PDB file of C-alpha atoms in Angstrom:
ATOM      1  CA  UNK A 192       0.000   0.000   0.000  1.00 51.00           C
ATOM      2  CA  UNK A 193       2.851   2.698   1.186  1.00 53.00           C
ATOM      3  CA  UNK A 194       4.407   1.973  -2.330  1.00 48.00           C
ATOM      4  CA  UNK A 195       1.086   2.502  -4.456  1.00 47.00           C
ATOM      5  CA  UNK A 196       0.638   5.650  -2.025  1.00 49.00           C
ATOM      6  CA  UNK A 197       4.624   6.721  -3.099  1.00 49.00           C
ATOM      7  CA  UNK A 198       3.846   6.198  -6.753  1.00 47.00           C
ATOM      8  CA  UNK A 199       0.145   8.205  -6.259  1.00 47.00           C
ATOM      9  CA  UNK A 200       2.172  11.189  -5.065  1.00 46.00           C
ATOM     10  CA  UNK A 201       5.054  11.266  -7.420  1.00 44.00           C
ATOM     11  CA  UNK A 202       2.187  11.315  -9.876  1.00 43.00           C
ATOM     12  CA  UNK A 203       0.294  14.559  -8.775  1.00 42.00           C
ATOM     13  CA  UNK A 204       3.858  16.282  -8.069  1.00 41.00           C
ATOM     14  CA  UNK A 205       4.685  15.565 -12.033  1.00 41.00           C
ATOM     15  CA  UNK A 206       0.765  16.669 -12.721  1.00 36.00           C
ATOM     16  CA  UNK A 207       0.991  19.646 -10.415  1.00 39.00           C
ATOM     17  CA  UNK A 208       4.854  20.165 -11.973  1.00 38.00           C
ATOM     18  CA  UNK A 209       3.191  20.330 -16.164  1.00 37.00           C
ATOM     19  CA  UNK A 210       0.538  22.634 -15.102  1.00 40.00           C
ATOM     20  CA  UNK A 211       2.996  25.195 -13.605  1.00 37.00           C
ATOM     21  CA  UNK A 212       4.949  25.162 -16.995  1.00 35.00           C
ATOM     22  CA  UNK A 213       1.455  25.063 -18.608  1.00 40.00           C
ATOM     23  CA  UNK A 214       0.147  28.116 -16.921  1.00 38.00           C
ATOM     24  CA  UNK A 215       3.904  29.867 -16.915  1.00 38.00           C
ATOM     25  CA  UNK A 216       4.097  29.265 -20.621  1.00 39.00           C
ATOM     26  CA  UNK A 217       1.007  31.260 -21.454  1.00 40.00           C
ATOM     27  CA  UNK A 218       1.638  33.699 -19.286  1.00 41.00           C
ATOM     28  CA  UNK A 219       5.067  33.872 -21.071  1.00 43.00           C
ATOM     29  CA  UNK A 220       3.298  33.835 -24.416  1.00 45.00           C
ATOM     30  CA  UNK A 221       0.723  36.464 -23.403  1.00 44.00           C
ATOM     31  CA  UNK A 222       3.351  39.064 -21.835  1.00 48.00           C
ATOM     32  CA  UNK A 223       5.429  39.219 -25.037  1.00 49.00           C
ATOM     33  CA  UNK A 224       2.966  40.334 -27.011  1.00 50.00           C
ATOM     34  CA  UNK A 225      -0.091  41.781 -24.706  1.00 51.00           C
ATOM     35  CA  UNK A 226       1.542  45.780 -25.186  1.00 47.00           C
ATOM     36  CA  UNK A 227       0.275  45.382 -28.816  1.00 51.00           C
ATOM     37  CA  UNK A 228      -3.308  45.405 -28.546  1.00 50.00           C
ATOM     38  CA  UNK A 229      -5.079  48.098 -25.813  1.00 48.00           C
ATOM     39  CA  UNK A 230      -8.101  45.758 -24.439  1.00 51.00           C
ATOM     40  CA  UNK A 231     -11.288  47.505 -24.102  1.00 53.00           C
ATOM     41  CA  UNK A 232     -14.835  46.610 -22.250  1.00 59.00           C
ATOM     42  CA  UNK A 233     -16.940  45.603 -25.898  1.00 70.00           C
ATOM     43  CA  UNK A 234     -21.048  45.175 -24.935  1.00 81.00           C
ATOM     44  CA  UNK A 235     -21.493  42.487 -26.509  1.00 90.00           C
ATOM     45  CA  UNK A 236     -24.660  39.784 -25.775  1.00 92.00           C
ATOM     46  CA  UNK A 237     -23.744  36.523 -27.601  1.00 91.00           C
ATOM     47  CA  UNK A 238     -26.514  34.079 -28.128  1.00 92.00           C
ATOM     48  CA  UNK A 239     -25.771  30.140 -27.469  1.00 92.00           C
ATOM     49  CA  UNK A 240     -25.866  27.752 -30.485  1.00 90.00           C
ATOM     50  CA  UNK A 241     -28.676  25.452 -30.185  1.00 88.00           C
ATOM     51  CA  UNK A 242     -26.421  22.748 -30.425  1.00 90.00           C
ATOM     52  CA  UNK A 243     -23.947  23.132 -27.083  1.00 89.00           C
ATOM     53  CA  UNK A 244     -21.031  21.329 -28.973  1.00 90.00           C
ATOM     54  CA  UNK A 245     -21.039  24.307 -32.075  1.00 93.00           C
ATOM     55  CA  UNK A 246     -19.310  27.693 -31.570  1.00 94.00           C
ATOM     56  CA  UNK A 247     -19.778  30.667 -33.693  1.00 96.00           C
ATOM     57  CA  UNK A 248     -16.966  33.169 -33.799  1.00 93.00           C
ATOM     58  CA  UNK A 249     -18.065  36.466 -35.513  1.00 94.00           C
ATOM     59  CA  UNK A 250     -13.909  37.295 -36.890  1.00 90.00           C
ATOM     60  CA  UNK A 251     -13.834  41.025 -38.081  1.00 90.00           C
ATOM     61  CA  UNK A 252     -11.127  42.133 -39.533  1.00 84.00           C
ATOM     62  CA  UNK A 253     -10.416  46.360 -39.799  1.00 80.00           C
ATOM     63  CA  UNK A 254      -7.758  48.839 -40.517  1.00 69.00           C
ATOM     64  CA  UNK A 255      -8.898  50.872 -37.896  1.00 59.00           C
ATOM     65  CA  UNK A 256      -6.597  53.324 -35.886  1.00 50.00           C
ATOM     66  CA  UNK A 257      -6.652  54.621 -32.227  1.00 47.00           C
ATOM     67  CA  UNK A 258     -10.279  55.709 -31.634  1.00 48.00           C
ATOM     68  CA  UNK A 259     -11.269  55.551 -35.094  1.00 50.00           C
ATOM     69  CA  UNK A 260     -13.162  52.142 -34.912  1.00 55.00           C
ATOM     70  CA  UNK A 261     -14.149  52.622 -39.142  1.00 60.00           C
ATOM     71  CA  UNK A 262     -15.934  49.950 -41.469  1.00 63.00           C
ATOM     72  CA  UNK A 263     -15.093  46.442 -41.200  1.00 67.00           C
ATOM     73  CA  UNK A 264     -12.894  45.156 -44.044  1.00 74.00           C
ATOM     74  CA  UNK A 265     -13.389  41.643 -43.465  1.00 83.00           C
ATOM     75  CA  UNK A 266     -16.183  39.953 -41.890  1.00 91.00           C
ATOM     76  CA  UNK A 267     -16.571  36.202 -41.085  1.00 90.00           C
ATOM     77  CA  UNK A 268     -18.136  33.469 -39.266  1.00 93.00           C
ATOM     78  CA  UNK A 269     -16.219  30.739 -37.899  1.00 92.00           C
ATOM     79  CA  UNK A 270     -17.853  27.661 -36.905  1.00 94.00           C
ATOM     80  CA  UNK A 271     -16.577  24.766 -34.918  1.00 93.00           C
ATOM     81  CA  UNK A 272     -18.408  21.415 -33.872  1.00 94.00           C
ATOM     82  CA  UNK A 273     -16.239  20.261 -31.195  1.00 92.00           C
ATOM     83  CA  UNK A 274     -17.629  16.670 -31.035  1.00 92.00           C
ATOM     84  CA  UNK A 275     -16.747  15.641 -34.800  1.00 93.00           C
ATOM     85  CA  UNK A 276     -14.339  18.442 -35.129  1.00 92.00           C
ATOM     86  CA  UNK A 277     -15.377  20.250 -38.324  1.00 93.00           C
ATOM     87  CA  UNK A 278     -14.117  23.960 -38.749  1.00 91.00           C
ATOM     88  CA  UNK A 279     -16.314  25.598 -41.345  1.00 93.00           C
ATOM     89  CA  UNK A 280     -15.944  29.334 -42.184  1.00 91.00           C
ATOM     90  CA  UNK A 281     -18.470  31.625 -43.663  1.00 94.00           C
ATOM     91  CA  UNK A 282     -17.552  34.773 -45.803  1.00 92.00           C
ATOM     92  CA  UNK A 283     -19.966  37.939 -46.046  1.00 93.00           C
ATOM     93  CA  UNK A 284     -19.103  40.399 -48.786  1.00 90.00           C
ATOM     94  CA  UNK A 285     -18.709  43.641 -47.326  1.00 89.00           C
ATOM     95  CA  UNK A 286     -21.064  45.247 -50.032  1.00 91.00           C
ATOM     96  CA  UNK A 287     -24.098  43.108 -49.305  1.00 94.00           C
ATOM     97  CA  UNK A 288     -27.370  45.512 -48.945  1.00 95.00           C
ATOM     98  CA  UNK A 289     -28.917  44.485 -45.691  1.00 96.00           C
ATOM     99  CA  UNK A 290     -31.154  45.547 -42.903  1.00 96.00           C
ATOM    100  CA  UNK A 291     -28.986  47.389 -40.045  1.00 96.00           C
ATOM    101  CA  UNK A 292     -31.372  47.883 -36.844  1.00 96.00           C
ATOM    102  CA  UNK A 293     -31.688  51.447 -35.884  1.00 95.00           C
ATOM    103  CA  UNK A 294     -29.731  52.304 -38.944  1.00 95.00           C
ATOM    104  CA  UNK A 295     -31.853  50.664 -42.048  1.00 95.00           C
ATOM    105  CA  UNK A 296     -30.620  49.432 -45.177  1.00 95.00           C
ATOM    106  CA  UNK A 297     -26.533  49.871 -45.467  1.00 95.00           C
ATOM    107  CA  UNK A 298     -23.693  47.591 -46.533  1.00 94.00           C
ATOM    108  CA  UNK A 299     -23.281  45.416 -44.006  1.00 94.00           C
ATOM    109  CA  UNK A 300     -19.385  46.667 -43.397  1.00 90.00           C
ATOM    110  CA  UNK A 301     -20.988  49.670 -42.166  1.00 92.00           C
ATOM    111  CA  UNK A 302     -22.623  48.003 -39.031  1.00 93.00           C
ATOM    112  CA  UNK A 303     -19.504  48.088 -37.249  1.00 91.00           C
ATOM    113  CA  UNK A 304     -18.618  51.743 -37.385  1.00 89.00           C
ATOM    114  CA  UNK A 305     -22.250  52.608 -36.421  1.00 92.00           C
ATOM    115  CA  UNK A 306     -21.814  49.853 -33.229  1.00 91.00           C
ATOM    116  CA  UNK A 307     -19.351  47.677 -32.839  1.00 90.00           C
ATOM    117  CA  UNK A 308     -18.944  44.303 -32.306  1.00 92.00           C
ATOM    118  CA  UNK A 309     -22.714  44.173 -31.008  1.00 95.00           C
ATOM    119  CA  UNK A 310     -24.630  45.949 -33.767  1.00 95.00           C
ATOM    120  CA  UNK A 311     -22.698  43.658 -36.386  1.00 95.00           C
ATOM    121  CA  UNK A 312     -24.061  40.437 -34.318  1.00 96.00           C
ATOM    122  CA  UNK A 313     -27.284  41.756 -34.331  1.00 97.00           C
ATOM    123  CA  UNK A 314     -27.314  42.207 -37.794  1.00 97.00           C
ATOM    124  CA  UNK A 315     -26.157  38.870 -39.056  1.00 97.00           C
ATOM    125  CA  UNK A 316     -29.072  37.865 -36.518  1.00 96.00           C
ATOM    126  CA  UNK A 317     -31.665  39.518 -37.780  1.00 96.00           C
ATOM    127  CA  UNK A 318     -30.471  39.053 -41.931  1.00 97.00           C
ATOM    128  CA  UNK A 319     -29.611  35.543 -41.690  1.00 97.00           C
ATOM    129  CA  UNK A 320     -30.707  34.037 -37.933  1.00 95.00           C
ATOM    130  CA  UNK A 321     -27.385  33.147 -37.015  1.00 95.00           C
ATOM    131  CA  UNK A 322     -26.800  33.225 -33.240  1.00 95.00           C
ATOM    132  CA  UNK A 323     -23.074  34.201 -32.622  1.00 96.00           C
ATOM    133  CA  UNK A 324     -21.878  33.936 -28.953  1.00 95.00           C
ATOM    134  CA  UNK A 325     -18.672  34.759 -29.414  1.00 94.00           C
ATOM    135  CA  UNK A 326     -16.180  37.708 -31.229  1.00 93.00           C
ATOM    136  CA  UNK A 327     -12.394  38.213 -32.561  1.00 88.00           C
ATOM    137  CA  UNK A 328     -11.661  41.495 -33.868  1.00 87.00           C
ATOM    138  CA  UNK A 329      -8.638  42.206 -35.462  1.00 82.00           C
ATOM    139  CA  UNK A 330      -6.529  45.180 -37.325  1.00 81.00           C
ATOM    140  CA  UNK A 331      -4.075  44.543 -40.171  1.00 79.00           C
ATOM    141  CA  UNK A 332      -0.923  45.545 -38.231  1.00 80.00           C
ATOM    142  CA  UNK A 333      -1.642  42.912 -35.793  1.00 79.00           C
ATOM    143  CA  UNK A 334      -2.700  40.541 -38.199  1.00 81.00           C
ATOM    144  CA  UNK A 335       0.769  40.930 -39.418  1.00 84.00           C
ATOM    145  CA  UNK A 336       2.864  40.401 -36.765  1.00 81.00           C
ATOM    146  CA  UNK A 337       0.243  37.776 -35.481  1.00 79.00           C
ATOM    147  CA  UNK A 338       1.506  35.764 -38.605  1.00 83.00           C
ATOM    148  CA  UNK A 339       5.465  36.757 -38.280  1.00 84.00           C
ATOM    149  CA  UNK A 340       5.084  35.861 -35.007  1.00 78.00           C
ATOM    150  CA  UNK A 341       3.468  32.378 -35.103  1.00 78.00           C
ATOM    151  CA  UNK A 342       4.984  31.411 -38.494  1.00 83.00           C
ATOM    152  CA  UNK A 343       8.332  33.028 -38.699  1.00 83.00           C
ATOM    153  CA  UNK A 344       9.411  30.907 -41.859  1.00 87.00           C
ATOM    154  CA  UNK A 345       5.737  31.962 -43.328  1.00 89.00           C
ATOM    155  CA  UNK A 346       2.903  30.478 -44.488  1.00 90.00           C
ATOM    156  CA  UNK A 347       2.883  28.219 -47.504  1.00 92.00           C
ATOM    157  CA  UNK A 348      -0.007  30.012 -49.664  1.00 92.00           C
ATOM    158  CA  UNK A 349      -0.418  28.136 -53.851  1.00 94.00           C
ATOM    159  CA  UNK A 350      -0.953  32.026 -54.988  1.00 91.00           C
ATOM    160  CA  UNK A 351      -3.909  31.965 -57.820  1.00 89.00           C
ATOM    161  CA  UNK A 352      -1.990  34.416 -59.782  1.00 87.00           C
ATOM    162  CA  UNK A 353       0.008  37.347 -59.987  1.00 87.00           C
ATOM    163  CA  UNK A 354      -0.918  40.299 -58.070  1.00 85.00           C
ATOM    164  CA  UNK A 355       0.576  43.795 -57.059  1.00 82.00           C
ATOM    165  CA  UNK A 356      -1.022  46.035 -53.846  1.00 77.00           C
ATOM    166  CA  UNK A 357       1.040  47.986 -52.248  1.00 73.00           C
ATOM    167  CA  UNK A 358       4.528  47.670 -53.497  1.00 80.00           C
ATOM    168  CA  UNK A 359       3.912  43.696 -52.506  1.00 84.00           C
ATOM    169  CA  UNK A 360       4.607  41.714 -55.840  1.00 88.00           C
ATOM    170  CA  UNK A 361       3.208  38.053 -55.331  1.00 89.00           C
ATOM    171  CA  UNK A 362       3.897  35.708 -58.240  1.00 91.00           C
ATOM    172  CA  UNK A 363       1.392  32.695 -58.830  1.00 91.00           C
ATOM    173  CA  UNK A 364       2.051  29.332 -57.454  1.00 94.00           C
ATOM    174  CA  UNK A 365       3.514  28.024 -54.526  1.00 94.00           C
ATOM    175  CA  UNK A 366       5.432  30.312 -52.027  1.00 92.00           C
ATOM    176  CA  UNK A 367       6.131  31.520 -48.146  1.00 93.00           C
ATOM    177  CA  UNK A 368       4.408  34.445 -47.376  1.00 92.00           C
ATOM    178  CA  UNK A 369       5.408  36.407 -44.763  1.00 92.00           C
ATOM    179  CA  UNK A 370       2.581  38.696 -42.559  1.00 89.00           C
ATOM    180  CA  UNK A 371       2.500  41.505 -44.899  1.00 90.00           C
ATOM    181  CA  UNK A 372       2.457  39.232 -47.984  1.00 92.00           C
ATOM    182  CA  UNK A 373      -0.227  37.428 -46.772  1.00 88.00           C
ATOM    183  CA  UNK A 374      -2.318  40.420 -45.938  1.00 87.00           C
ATOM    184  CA  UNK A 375      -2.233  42.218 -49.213  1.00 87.00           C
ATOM    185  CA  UNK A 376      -2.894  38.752 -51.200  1.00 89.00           C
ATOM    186  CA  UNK A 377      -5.955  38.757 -49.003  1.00 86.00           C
ATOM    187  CA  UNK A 378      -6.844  41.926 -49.190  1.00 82.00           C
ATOM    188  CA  UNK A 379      -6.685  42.380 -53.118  1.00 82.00           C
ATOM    189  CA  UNK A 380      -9.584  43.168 -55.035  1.00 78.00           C
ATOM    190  CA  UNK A 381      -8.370  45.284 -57.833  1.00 74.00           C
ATOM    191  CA  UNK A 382      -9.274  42.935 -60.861  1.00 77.00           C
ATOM    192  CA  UNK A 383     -12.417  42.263 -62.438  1.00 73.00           C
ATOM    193  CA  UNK A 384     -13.490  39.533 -59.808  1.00 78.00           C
ATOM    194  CA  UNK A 385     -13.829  42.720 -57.052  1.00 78.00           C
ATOM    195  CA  UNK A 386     -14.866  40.850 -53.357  1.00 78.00           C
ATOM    196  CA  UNK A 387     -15.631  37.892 -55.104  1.00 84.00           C
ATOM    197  CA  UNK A 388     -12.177  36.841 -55.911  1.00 84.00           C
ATOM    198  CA  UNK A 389     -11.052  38.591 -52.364  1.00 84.00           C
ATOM    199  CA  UNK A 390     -13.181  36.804 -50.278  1.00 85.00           C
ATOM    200  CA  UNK A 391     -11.986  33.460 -51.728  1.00 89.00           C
ATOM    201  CA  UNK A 392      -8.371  34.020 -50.874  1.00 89.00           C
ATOM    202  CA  UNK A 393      -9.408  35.188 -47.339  1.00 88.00           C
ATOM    203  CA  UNK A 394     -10.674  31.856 -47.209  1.00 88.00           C
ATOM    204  CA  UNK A 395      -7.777  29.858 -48.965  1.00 89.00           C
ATOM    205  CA  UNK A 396      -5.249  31.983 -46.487  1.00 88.00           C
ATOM    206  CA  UNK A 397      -7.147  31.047 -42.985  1.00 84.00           C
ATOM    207  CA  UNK A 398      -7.615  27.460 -44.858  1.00 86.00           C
ATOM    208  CA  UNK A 399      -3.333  27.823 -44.973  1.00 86.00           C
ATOM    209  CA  UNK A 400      -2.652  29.070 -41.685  1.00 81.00           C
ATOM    210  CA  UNK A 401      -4.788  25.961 -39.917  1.00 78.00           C
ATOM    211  CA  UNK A 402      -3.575  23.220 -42.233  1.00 79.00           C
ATOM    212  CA  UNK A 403      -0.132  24.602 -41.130  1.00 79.00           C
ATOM    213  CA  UNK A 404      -0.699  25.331 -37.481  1.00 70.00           C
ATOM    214  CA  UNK A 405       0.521  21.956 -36.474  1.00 65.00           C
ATOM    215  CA  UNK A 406       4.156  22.466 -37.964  1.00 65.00           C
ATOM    216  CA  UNK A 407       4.383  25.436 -35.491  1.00 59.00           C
ATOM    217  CA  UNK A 408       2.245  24.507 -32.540  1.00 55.00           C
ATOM    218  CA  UNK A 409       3.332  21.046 -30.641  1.00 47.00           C
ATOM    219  CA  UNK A 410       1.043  20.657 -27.590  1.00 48.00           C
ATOM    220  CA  UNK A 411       3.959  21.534 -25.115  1.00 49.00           C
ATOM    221  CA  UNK A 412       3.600  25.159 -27.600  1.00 53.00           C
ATOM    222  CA  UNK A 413       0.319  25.807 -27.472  1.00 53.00           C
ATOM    223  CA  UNK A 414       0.034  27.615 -24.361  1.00 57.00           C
ATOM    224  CA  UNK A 415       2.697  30.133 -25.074  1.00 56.00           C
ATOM    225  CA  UNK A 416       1.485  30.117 -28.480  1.00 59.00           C
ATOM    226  CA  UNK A 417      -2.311  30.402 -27.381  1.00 57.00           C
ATOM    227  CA  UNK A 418      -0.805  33.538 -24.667  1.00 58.00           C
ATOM    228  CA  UNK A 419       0.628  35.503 -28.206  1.00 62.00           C
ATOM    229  CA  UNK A 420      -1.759  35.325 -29.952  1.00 64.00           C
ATOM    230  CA  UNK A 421      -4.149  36.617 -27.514  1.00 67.00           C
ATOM    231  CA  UNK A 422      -1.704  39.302 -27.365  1.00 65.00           C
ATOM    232  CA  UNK A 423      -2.684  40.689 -30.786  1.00 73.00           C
ATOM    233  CA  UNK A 424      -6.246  39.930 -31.151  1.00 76.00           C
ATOM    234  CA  UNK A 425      -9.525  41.365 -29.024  1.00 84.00           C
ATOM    235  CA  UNK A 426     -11.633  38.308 -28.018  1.00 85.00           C
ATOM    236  CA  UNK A 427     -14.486  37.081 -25.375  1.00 89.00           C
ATOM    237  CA  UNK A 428     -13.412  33.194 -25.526  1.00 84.00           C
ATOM    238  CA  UNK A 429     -12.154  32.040 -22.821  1.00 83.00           C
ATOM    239  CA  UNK A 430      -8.502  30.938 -22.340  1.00 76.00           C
ATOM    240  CA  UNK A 431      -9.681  27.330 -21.540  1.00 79.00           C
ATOM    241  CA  UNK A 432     -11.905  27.332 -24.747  1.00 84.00           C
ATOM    242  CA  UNK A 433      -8.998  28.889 -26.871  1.00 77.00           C
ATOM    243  CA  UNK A 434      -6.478  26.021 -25.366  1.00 74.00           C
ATOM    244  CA  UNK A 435      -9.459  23.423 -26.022  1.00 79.00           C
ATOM    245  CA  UNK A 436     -10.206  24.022 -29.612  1.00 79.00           C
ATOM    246  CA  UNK A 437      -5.948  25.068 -29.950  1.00 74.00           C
ATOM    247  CA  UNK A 438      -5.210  21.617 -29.257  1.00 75.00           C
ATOM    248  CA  UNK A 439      -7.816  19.917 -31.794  1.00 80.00           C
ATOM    249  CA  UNK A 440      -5.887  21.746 -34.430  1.00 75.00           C
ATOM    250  CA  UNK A 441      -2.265  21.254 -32.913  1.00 70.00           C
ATOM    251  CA  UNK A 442      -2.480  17.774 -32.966  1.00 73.00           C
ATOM    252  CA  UNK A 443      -4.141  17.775 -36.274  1.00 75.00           C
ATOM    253  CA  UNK A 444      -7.319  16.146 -35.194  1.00 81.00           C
ATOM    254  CA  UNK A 445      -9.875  18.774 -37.195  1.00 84.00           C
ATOM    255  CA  UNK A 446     -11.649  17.686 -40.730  1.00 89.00           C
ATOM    256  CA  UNK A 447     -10.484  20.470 -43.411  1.00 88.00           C
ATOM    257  CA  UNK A 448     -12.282  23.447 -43.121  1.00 88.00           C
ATOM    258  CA  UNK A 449     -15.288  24.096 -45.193  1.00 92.00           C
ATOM    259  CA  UNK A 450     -15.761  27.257 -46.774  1.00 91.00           C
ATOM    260  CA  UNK A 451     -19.313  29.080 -47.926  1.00 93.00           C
ATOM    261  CA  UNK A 452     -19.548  32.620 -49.162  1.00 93.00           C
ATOM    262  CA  UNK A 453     -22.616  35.275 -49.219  1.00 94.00           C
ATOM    263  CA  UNK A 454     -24.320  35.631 -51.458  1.00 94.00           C
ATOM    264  CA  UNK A 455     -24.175  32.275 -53.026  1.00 94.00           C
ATOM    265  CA  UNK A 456     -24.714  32.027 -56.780  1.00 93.00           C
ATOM    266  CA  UNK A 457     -27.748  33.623 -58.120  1.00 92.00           C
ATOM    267  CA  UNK A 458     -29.325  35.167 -55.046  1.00 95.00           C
ATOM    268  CA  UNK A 459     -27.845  38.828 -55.746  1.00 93.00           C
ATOM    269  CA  UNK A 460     -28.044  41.621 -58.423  1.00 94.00           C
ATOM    270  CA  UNK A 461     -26.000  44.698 -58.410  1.00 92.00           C
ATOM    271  CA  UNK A 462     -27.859  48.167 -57.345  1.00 93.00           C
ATOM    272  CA  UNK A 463     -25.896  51.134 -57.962  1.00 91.00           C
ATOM    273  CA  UNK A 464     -29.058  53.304 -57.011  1.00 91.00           C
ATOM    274  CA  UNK A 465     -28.909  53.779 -53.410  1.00 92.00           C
ATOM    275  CA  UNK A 466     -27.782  55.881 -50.777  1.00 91.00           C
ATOM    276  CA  UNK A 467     -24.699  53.435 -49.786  1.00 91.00           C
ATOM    277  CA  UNK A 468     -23.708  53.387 -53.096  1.00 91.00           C
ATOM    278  CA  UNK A 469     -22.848  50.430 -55.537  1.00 90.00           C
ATOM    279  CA  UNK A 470     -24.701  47.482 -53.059  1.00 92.00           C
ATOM    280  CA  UNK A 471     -25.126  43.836 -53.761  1.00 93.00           C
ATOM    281  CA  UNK A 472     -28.981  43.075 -53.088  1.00 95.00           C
ATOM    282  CA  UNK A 473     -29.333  39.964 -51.675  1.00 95.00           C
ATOM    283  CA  UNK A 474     -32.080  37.611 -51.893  1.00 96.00           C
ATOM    284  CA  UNK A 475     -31.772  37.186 -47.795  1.00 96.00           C
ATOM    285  CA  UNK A 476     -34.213  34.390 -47.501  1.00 96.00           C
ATOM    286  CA  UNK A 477     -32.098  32.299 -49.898  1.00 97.00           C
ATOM    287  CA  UNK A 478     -28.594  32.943 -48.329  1.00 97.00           C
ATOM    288  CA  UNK A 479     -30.571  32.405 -45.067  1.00 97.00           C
ATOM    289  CA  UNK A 480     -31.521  29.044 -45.771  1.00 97.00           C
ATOM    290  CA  UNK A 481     -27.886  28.719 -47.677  1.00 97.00           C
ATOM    291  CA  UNK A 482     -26.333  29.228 -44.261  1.00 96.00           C
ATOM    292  CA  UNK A 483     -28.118  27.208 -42.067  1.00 95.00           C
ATOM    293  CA  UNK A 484     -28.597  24.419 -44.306  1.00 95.00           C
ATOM    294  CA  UNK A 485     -23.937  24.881 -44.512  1.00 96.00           C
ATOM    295  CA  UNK A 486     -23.964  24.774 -40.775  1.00 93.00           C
ATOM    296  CA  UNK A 487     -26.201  22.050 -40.008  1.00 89.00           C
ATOM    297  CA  UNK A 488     -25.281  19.283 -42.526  1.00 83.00           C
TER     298      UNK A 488
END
């Protein structure tokens, strides 16, 4: 008995031992990199999945500056079913016409600079029923040193042809792109695709960075590597959740991500007649069903 008792102990010392270095590591991880990114109080009232095993991450990304919160450039749902794993990301084209409360009919980029984080959720509620519980925000600067950060040989990106934005020359094919790279090849929408084509790279480039994440990110890593990159983005998931869903994708356990973007085929016109502009009108009852039918299946 004293010996099972020795062997008991020596266990919970090594147990006790990990989850220092686990807790020091992200710590570690979190201090390098937490001066980068102010952290402010965000009102924001996230609605459950009906399913308890799905999260939906609203991800915006902006070029904002300071106290200038401006339109959102990129705007995306993230969806994860822990129990069999699946990542699937949704894509909304910044130009879509849509119903803004308070505000009426805008593009939906605009949501953000009239509310935040909130008023975009509430939108993509009331558009397309989605219920989003949870946020990332994110500005291009810290997008870029997220990636040099993380991936400091770069990310392996196939590039779909040649582009130039910015003084950044990207050549098709294969490559490593470093944070800035990556950014403007995402970003680019200066050809006669528009937010079509731009949108799909945004997709093929977070596609990229989670295929790779496992070449970077050993389970030993991940809390350091979890603790940086909270460092750069603003976020209400929890450090436990983050670590959770970190380690599906560090050990390489997730299905490839699936990708959807809105409006699907045939269920928009352009309508250069309106206050906001040149708008994509949406059919919204068909991209509704579009979406839930993507996120359900």
């Amino acid at each position: 008995m004293k010996v099972y008792k020795r062997i008991l102990l020596i266990v919970l010392g090594i147990l006790l031992v990990f989850e220092c270095y686990l807790i020091f590591s992200f710590v570690q991880g979190y201090e390098s990199t937490k001066h980068n990114l102010p952290k402010q109080k965000v009102a924001f009232n996230g609605e459950e999945a009906p399913d308890e095993n799905d999260l939906n991450i609203l991800i915006i990304g902006t070029d904002s500056r300071g106290e200038d919160r401006g339109r959102s450039d990129s705007l995306m749902i993230a969806h994860y079913d822990q129990k069999s794993q699946q990542p699937k990301l949704i894509s909304i084209m910044r130009d879509s016409y849509v119903d803004i409360p308070g505000y009426g009919k805008d593009k939906i980029n605009a949501a953000y600079s009239y509310g935040g984080i909130e008023l975009v959720r509430k939108t993509l509620k009331e558009n397309f029923d989605i219920p989003i519980e949870y946020y990332v925000t994110i500005n291009f600067d810290h997008f870029k040193e997220a990636i040099d950060s993380l991936f400091p040989k770069g990310v392996e990106i196939d590039a779909e042809k040649d582009l130039d934005l910015d003084q950044v020359f990207i050549k098709a094919g294969k490559q490593k792109m470093d944070g800035n790279t990556l950014l403007q090849y995402s970003r680019f929408r200066e050809d006669e695709e528009g937010d079509f084509g731009r949108i799909r790279r945004q997709q093929q480039v977070l596609s990229g960075i989670s295929q790779q994440v496992t070449n970077v990110t050993s389970l030993s890593r991940l809390p350091k590597t979890t603790g940086k990159l909270l460092g750069y983005v603003d976020t209400n998931l929890s450090e436990s959740t983050i670590l959770s869903v970190g380690k599906d994708f560090a050990l390489g356990n997730t299905k490839k991500i699936e990708t959807l973007a809105i409006p699907i085929d045939k269920s928009w016109e352009f309508n250069n007649n309106t206050s906001s502009g040149s708008v994509l009108e949406l059919d919204t009852a068909a991209n509704t069903k579009a979406i839930q039918k993507f996120l359900t299946e």
